[in-house]
Coordinates of C-alpha atoms (C1' of nucleotides) in Angstrom, one line a residue:
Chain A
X1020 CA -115.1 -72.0 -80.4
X1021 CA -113.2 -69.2 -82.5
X1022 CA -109.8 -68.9 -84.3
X1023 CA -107.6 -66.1 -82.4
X1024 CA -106.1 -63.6 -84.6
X1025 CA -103.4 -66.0 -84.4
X1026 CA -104.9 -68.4 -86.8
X1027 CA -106.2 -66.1 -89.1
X1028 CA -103.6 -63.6 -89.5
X1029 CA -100.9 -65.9 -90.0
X1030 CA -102.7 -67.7 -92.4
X1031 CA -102.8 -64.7 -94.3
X1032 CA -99.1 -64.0 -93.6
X1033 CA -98.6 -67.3 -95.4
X1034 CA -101.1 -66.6 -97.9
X1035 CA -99.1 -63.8 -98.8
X1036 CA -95.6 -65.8 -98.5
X1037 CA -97.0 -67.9 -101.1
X1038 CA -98.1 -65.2 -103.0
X1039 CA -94.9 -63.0 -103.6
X1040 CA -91.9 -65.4 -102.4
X1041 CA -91.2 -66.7 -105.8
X1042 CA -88.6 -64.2 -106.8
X1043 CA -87.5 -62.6 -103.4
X1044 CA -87.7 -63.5 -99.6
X1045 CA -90.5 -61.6 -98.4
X1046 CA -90.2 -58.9 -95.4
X1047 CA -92.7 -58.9 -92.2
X1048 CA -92.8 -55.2 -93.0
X1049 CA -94.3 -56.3 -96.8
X1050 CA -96.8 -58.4 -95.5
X1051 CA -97.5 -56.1 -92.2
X1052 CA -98.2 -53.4 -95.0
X1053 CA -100.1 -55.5 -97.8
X1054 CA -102.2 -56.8 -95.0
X1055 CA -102.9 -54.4 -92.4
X1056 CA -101.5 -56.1 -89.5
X1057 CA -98.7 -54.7 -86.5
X1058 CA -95.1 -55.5 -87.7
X1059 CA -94.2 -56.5 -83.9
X1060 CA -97.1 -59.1 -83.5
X1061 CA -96.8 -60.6 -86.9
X1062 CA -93.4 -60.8 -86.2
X1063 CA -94.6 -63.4 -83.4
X1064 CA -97.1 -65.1 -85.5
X1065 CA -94.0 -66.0 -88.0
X1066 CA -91.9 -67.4 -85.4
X1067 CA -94.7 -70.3 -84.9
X1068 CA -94.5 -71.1 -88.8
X1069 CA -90.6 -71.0 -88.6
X1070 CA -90.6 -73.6 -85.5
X1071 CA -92.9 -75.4 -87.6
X1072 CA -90.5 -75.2 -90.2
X1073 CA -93.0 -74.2 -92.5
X1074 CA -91.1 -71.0 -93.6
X1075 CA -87.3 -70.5 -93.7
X1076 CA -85.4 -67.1 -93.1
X1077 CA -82.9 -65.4 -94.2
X1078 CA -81.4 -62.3 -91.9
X1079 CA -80.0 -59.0 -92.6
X1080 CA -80.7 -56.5 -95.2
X1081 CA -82.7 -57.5 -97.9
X1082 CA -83.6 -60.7 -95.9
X1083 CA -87.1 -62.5 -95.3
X1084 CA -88.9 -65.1 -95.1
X1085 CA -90.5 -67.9 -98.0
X1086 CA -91.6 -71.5 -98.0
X1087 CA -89.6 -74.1 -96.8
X1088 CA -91.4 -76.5 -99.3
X1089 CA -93.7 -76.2 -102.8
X1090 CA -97.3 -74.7 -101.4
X1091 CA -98.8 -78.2 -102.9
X1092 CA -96.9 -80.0 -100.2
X1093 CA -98.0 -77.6 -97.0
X1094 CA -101.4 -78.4 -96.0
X1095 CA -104.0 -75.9 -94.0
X1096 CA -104.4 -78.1 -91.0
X1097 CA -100.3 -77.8 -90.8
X1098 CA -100.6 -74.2 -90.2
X1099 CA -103.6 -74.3 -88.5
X1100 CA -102.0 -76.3 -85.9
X1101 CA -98.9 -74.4 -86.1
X1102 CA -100.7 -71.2 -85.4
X1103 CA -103.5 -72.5 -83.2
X1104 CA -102.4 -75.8 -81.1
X1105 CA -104.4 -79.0 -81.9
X1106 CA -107.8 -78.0 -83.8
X1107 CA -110.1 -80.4 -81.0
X1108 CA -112.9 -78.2 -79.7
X1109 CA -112.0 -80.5 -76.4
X1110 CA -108.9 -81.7 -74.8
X1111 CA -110.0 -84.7 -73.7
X1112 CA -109.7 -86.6 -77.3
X1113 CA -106.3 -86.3 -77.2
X1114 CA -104.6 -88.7 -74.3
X1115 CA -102.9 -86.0 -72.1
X1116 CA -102.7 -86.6 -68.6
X1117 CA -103.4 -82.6 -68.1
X1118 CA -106.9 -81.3 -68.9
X1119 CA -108.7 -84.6 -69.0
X1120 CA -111.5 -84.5 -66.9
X1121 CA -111.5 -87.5 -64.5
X1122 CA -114.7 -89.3 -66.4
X1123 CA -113.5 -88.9 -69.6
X1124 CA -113.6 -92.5 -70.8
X1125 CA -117.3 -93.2 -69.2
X1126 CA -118.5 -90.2 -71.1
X1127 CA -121.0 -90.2 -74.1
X1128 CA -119.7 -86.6 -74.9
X1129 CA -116.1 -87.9 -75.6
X1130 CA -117.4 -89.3 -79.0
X1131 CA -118.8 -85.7 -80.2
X1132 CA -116.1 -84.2 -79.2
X1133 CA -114.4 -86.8 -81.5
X1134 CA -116.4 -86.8 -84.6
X1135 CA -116.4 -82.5 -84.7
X1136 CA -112.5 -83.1 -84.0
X1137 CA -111.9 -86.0 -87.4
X1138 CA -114.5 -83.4 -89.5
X1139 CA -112.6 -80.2 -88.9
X1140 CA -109.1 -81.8 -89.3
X1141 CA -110.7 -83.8 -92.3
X1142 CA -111.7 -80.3 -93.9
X1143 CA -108.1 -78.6 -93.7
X1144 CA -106.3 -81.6 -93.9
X1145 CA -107.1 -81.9 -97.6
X1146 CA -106.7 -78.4 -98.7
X1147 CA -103.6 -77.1 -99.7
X1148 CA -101.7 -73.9 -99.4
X1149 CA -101.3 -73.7 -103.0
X1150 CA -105.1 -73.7 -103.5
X1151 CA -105.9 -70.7 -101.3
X1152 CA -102.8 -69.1 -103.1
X1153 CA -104.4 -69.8 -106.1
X1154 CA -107.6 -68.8 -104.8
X1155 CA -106.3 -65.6 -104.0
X1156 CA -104.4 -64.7 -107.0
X1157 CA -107.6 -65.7 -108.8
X1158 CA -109.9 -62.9 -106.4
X1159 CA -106.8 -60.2 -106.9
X1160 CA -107.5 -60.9 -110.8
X1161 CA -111.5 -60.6 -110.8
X1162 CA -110.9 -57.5 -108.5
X1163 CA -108.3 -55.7 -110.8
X1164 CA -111.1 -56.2 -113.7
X1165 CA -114.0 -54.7 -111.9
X1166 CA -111.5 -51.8 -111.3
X1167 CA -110.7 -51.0 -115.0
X1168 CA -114.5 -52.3 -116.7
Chain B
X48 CA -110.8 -72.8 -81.0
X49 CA -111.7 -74.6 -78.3
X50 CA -115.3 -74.6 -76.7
X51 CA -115.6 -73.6 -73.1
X52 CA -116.8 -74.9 -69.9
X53 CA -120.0 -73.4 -71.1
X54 CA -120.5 -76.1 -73.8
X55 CA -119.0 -78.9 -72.2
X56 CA -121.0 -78.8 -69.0
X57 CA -123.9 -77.6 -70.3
X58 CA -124.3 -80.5 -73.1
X59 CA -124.1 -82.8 -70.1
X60 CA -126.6 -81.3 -67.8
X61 CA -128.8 -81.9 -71.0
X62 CA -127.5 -85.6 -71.2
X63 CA -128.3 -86.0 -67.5
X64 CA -131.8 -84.1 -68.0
X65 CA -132.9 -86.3 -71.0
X66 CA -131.8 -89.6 -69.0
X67 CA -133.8 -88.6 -65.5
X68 CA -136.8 -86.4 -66.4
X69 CA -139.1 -88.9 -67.8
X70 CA -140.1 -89.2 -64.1
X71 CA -139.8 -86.2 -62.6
X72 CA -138.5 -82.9 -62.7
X73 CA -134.3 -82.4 -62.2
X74 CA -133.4 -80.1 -60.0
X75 CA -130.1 -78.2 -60.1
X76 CA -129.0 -80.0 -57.1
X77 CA -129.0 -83.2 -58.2
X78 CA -127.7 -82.4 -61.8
X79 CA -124.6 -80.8 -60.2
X80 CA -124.1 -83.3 -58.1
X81 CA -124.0 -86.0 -60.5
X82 CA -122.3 -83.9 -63.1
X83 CA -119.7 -82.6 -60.4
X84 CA -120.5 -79.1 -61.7
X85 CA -120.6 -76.2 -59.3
X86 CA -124.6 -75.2 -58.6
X87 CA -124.3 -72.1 -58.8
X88 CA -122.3 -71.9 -62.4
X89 CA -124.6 -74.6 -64.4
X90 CA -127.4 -72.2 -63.0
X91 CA -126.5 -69.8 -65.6
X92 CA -125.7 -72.4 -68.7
X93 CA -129.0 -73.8 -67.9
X94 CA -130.7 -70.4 -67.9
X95 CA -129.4 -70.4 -71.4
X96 CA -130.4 -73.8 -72.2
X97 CA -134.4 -72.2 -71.1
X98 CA -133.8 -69.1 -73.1
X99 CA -132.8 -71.2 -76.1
X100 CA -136.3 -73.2 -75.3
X101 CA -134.8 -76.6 -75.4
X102 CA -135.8 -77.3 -71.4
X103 CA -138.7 -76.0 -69.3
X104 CA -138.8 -74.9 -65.2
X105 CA -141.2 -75.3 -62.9
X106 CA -140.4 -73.5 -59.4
X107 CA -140.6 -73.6 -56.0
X108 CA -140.2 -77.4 -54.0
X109 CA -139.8 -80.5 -56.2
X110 CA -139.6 -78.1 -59.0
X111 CA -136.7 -78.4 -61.4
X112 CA -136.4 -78.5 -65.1
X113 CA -137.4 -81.0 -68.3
X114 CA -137.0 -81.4 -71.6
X115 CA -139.1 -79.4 -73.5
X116 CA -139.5 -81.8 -76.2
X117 CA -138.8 -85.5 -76.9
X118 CA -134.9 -85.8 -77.0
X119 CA -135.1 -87.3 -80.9
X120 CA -136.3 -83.9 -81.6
X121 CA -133.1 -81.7 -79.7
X122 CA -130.5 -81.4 -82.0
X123 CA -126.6 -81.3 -80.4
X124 CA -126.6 -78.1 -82.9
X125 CA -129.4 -76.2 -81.3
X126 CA -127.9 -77.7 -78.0
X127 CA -124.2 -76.1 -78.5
X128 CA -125.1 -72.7 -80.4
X129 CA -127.4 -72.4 -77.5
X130 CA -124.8 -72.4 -75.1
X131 CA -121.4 -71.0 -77.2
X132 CA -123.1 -69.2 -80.0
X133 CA -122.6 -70.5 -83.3
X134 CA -120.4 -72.4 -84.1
X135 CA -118.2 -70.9 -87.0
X136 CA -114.5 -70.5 -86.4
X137 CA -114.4 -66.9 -88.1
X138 CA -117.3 -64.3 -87.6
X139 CA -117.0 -63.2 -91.0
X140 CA -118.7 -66.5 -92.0
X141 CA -121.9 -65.1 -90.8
X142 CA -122.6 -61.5 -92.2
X143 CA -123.1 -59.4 -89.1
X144 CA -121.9 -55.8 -90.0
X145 CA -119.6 -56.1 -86.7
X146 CA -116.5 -58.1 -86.4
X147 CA -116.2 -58.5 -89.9
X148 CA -112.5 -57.4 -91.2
X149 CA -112.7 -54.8 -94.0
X150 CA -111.2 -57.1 -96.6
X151 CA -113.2 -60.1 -96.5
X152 CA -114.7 -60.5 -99.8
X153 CA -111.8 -60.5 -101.1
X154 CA -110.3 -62.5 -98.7
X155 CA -109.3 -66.5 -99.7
X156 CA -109.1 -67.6 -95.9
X157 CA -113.1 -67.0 -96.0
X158 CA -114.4 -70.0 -98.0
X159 CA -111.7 -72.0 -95.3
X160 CA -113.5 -70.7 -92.6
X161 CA -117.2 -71.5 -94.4
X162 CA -115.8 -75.3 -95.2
X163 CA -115.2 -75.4 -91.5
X164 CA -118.3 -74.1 -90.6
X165 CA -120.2 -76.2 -92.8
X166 CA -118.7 -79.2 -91.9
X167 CA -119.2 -78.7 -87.7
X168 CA -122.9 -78.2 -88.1
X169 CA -122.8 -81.6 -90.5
X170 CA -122.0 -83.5 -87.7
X171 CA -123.6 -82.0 -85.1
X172 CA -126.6 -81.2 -86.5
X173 CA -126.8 -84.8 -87.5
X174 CA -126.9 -86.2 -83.7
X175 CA -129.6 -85.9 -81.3
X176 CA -129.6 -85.4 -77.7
X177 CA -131.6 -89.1 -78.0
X178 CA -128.3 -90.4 -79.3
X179 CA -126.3 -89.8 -76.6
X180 CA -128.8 -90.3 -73.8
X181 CA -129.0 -93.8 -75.3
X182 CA -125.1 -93.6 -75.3
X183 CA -124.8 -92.8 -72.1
X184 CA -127.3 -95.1 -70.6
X185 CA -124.9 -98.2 -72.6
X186 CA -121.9 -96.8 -70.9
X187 CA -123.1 -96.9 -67.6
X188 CA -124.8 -100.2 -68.2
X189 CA -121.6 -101.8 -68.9
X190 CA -119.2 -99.9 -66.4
X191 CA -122.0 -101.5 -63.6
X192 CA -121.1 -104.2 -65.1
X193 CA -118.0 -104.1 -64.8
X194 CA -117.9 -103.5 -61.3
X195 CA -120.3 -106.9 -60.9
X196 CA -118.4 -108.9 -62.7
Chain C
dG1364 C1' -66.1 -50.9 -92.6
dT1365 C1' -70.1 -48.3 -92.2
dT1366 C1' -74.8 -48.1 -92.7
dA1367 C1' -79.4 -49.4 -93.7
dT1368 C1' -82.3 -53.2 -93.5
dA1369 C1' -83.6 -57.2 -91.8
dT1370 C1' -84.5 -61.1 -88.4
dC1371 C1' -84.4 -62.6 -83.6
dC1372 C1' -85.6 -62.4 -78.7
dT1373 C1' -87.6 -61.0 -74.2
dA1374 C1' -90.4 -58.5 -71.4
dG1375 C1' -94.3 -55.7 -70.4
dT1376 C1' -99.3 -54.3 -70.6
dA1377 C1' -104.2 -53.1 -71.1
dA1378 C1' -108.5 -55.1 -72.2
dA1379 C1' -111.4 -58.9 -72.6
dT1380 C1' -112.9 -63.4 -71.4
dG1381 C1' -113.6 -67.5 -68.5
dA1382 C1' -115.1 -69.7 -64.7
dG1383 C1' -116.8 -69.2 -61.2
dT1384 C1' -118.8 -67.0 -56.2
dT1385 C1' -122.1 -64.4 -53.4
dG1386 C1' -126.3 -63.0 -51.8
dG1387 C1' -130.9 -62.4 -52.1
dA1388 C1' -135.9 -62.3 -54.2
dA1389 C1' -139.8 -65.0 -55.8
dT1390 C1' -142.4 -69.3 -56.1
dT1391 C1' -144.6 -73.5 -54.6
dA1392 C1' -145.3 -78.4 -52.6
dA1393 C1' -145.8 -80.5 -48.3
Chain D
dT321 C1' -145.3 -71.9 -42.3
dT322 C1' -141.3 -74.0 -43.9
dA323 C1' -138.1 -76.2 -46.9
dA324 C1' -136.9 -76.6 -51.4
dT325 C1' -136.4 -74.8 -55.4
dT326 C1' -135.9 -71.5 -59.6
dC327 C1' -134.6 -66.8 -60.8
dC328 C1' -131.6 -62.7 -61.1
dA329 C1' -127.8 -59.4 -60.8
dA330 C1' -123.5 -58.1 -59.4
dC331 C1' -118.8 -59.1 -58.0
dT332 C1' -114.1 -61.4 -58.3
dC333 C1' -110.0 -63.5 -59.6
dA334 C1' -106.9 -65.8 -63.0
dT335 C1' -105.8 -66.4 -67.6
dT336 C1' -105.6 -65.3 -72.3
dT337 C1' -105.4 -62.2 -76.2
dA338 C1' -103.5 -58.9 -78.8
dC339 C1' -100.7 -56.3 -78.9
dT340 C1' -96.3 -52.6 -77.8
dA341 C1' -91.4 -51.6 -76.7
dG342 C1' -86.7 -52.0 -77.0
dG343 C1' -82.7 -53.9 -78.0
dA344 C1' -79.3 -57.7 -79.9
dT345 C1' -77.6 -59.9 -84.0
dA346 C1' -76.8 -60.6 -89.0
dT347 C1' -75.9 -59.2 -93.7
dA348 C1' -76.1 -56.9 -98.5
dA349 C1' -74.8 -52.8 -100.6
dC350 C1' -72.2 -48.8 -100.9

DNA sequence: GTTATATCCTAGTAAATGAGTTGGAATTAA
DNA sequence: TTAATTCCAACTCATTTACTAGGATATAAC
């Protein structure tokens, strides 16, 4: 019942795409190096956000990558799902054929697995990318002041 | 982030304990059988449901396990945690020195992960083991039915 | 038009985890 | 005494995770 590292450091990759895209594309190697993560593997984590079309790239020197739409308008479960797969803790409250054990629909369990699925998707459905941009820039801040008082 | 066989099986060997025991003790045997669970494995997720305390043995012939309190009094929290862990998506929710990435007080992706955290144990600490005994008991009630009719 | 800087793509790999299996010791009701 | 049961530890096999490696392709800047 955990996030992989997928989930959490590509969040953080587009944390960081949020963060410093505004002027200029950002570079995996930028974020690899602002956030302590492998170049090669984030480089895989960002091709899940660009077949999402969550991010859009541009190649060649001085390329990168930044939002395909305002951070408002991308929400956390969007990435989440991008990163992760569908956010149910069991397959069998979505309908596929595959993975579904064979009692599923005479099963008191199904409706747990139902309610943790709506309250998780309810959680990061409603939060935005700009907030946890925001959020960030806002912990950056507090953390430059401690450094100077 | 999804939960295991571990959590899935074991939930329902508690189902099926909470729905037989008032009688007499469950054996294994009969669980597995029911449950289609090796006996063997869901000897080992319910060894953790006994460390946990939420059933009780009694060995040798006719021996077999019950609940160790009334089944309005089993949360599906203590249930799961018992047999996955706890439930956050992120370690760094919970402040164990280990596991914990370097960064994460300053880190916006950790009041996302708390959210989620939060609202899992919402829902399933608000749903008892009573509930879906009773659930399960109307389920098969009317699939009998259905087969009568 | 060359070069440095990027993304893009595929394959490999070592370690951990998941989902069991195997085999036997200890206990107890009949 | 025997059959039924819990208890316990070790082993196995497949999959997944978290990378690494290496090269092809594109492009801005000189």
């Amino acid at each position: 019942m955990k996030l992989s590292t997928k989930g959490r450091y590509g969040l953080r990759a587009m944390i960081d795409i949020g963060m410093f895209s505004t002027e200029e594309k950002v570079s995996i190697k930028s974020i690899a190096e602002r956030q302590h993560i492998s170049e090669n593997y984030l480089e895989q984590l960002i091709a899940l956000l660009k077949k999402a079309k969550l991010v859009t790239s541009s190649r060649g020197a001085r390329g990168g990558y930044s939002l395909s739409r305002a951070s408002d308008k991308i929400s956390l479960g969007e990435i989440l799902r991008a990163l992760e797969g569908d956010l149910n803790p069991v397959d069998c409250v979505t309908n596929n054929k595959d993975n579904v054990c064979e009692d599923s629909d005479s099963c008191a369990t199904k409706f747990v697995w139902k309610k943790i699925s709506d309250s998780i998707n309810e959680v990061v459905n409603n939060i935005t990318l700009k907030d946890l941009v925001d959020e960030q820039f806002e912990i950056d801040h507090l953390t430059q002041e401690a450094h100077i008082g």
